[in-house]
Short mmCIF file of C-alpha atoms in Angstrom, two decimals:
data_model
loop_
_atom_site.label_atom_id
_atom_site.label_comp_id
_atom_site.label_asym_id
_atom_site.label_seq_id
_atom_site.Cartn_x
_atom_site.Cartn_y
_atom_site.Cartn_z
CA UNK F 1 66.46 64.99 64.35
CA UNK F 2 67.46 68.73 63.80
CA UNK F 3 70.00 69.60 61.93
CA UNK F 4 71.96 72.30 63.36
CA UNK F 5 75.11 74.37 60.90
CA UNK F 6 77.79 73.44 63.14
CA UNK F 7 80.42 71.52 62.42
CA UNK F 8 82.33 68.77 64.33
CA UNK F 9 84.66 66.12 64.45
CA UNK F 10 83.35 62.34 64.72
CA UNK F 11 85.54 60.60 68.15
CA UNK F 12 85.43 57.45 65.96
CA UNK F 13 86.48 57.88 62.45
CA UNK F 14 87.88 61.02 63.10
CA UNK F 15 85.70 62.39 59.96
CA UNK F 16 83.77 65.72 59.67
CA UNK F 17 80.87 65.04 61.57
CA UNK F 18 77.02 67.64 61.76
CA UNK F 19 75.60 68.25 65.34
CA UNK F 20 72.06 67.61 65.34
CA UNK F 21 69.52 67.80 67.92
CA UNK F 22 67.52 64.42 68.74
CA UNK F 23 66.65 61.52 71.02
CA UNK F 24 69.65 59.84 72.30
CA UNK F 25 69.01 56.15 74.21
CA UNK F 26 71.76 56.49 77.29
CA UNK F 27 72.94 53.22 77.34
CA UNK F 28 76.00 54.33 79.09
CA UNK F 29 74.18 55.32 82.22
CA UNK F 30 73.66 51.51 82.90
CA UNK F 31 70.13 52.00 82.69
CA UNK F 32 68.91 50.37 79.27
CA UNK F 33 65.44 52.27 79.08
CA UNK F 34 66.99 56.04 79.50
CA UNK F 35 66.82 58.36 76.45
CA UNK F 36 67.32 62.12 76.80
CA UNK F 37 65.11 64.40 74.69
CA UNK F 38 65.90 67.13 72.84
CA UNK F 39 69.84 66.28 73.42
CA UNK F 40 72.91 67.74 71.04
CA UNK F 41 73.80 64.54 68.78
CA UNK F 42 77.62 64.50 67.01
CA UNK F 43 76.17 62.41 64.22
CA UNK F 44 79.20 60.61 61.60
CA UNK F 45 77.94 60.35 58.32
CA UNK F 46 80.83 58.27 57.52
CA UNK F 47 80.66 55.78 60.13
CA UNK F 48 77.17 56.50 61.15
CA UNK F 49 78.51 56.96 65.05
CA UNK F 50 76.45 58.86 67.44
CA UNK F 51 77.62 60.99 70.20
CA UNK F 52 75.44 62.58 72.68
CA UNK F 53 76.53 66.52 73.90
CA UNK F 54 75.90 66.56 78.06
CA UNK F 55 76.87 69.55 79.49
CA UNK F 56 76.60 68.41 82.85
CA UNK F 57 76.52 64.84 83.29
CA UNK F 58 77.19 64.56 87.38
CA UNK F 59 73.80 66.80 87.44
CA UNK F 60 72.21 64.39 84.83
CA UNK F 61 73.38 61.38 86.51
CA UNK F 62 72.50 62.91 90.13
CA UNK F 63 68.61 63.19 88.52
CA UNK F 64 69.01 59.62 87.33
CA UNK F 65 69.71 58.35 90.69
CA UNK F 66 67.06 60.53 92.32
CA UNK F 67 64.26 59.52 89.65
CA UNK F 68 65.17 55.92 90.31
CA UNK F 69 65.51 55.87 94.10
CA UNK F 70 61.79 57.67 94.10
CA UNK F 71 60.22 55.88 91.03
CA UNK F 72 57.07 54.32 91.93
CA UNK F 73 57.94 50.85 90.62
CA UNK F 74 59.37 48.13 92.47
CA UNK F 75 63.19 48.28 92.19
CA UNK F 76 65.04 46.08 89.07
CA UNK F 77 68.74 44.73 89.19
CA UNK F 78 70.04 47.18 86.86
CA UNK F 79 67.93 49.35 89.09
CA UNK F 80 70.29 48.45 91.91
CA UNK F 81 73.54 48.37 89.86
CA UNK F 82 72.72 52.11 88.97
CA UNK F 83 72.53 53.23 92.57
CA UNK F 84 75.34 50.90 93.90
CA UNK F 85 77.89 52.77 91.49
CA UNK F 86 76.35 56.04 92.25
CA UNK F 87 77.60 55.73 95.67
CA UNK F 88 80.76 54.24 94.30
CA UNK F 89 80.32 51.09 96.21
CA UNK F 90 81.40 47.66 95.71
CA UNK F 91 79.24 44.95 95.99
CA UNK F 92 80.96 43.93 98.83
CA UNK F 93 80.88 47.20 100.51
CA UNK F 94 77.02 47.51 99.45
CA UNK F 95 76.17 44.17 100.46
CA UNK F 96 77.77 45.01 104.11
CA UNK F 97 75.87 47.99 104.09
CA UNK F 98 72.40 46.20 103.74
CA UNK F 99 73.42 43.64 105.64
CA UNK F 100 72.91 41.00 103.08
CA UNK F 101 75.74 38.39 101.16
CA UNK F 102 77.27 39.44 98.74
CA UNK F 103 75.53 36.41 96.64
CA UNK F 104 72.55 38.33 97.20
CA UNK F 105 73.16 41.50 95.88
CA UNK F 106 74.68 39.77 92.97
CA UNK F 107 71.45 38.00 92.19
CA UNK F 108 69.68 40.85 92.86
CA UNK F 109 71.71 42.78 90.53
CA UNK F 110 71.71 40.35 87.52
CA UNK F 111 67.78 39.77 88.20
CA UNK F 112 67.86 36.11 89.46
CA UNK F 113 66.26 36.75 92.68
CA UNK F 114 63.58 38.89 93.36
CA UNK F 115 64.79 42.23 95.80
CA UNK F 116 61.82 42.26 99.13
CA UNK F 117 59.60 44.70 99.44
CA UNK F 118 62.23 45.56 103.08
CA UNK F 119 65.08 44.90 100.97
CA UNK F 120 64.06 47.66 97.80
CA UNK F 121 62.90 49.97 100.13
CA UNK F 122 66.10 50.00 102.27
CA UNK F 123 67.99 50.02 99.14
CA UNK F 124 66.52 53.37 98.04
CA UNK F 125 66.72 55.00 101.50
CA UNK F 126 70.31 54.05 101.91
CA UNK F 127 71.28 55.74 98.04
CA UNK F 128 68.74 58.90 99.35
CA UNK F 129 70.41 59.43 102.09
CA UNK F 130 74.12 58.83 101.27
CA UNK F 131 73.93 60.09 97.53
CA UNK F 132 75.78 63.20 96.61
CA UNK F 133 73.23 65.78 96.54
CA UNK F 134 70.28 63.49 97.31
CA UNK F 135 69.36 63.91 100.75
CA UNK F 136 66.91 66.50 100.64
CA UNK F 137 64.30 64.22 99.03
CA UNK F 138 64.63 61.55 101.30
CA UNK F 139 61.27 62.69 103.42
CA UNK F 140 59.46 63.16 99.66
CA UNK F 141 60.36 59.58 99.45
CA UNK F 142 59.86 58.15 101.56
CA UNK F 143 56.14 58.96 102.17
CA UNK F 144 56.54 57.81 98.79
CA UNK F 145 56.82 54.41 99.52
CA UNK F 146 52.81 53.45 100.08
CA UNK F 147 52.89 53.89 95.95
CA UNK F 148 55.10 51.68 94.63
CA UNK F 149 53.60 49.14 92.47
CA UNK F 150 54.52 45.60 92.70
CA UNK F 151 55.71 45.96 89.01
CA UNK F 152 58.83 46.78 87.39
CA UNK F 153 58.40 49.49 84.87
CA UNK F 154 59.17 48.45 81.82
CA UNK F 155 59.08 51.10 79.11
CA UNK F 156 61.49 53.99 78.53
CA UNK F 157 62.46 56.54 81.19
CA UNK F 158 62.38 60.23 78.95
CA UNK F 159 64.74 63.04 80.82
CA UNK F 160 64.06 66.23 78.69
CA UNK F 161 67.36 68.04 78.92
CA UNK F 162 66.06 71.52 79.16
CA UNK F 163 64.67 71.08 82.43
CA UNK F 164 66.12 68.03 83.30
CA UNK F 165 62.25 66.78 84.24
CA UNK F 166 62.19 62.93 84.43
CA UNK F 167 59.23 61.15 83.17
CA UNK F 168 58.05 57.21 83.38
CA UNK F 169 56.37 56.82 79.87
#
């Protein structure tokens, strides 16, 4: 981490707290492998709470979404989660959507039942195509599709913050 002179305020302990610049896993995202690079850190001494800095978190989480619907790995239930919400969908309306039960999705979702090669591509053209800001990549994509491994990926998903580049590490 780098340690930067200004000065904040930790949202925790309510202490004087340093901004530094670091890696930051994004937990909050619903993803557990996400971890933004290069990333202004509130970092508590005190407490030892950490607070990531994103400027512009609908454009982060619009890149998330994108990076996930076009990742060349087959889809996983957090995967699915992630793109349900950012189409603010319920299950139920998701489920009706893809024309599947609701039980489905659900076990999808939590990873009990493996998501169909139909099923994972439909999934990703469906958040393409109706996700804010999302559409134009849908043709990318798609002829996309003839790559995906029949693997989950499975180590950690770097977004440098600069350029808001995605990689699969």
């Amino acid at each position: 981490m780098t340690k930067r002179t200004e000065a904040a305020v930790c949202s925790n302990c309510g202490a004087r707290a340093q901004v530094v610049q670091g890696a930051y896993r994004f937990k909050e995202s619903g993803l557990k492998n996400v971890v933004l690079l290069d990333i202004d850190l509130i970092r508590c001494r005190r407490c030892r709470n950490i607070d990531p800095i994103i400027p512009n978190v609908n454009e982060l989480m619009r890149v998330l979404a994108r990076a996930v619907a076009s990742q060349p790995y087959r889809l996983s239930g957090q995967d699915v989660r992630f793109l349900r919400k950012y189409l603010k969908l319920t299950g139920v309306e998701f489920a009706r959507l893809l024309n599947v039960d609701k039980t489905t999705l659900s076990k999808w979702e939590n990873n009990d039942d493996r998501i169909g090669e139909q099923s994972d591509r439909l999934i990703r053209m469906v958040a393409l195509a109706l996700g804010k800001g999302l559409k134009e990549r849908l043709e990318e994509a798609v002829w996309s599709f003839r790559d995906i491994e029949d693997k989950q990926h499975k180590g950690p998903v770097n977004v440098n913050m600069e350029t808001l580049s995605v990689e699969y590490a």
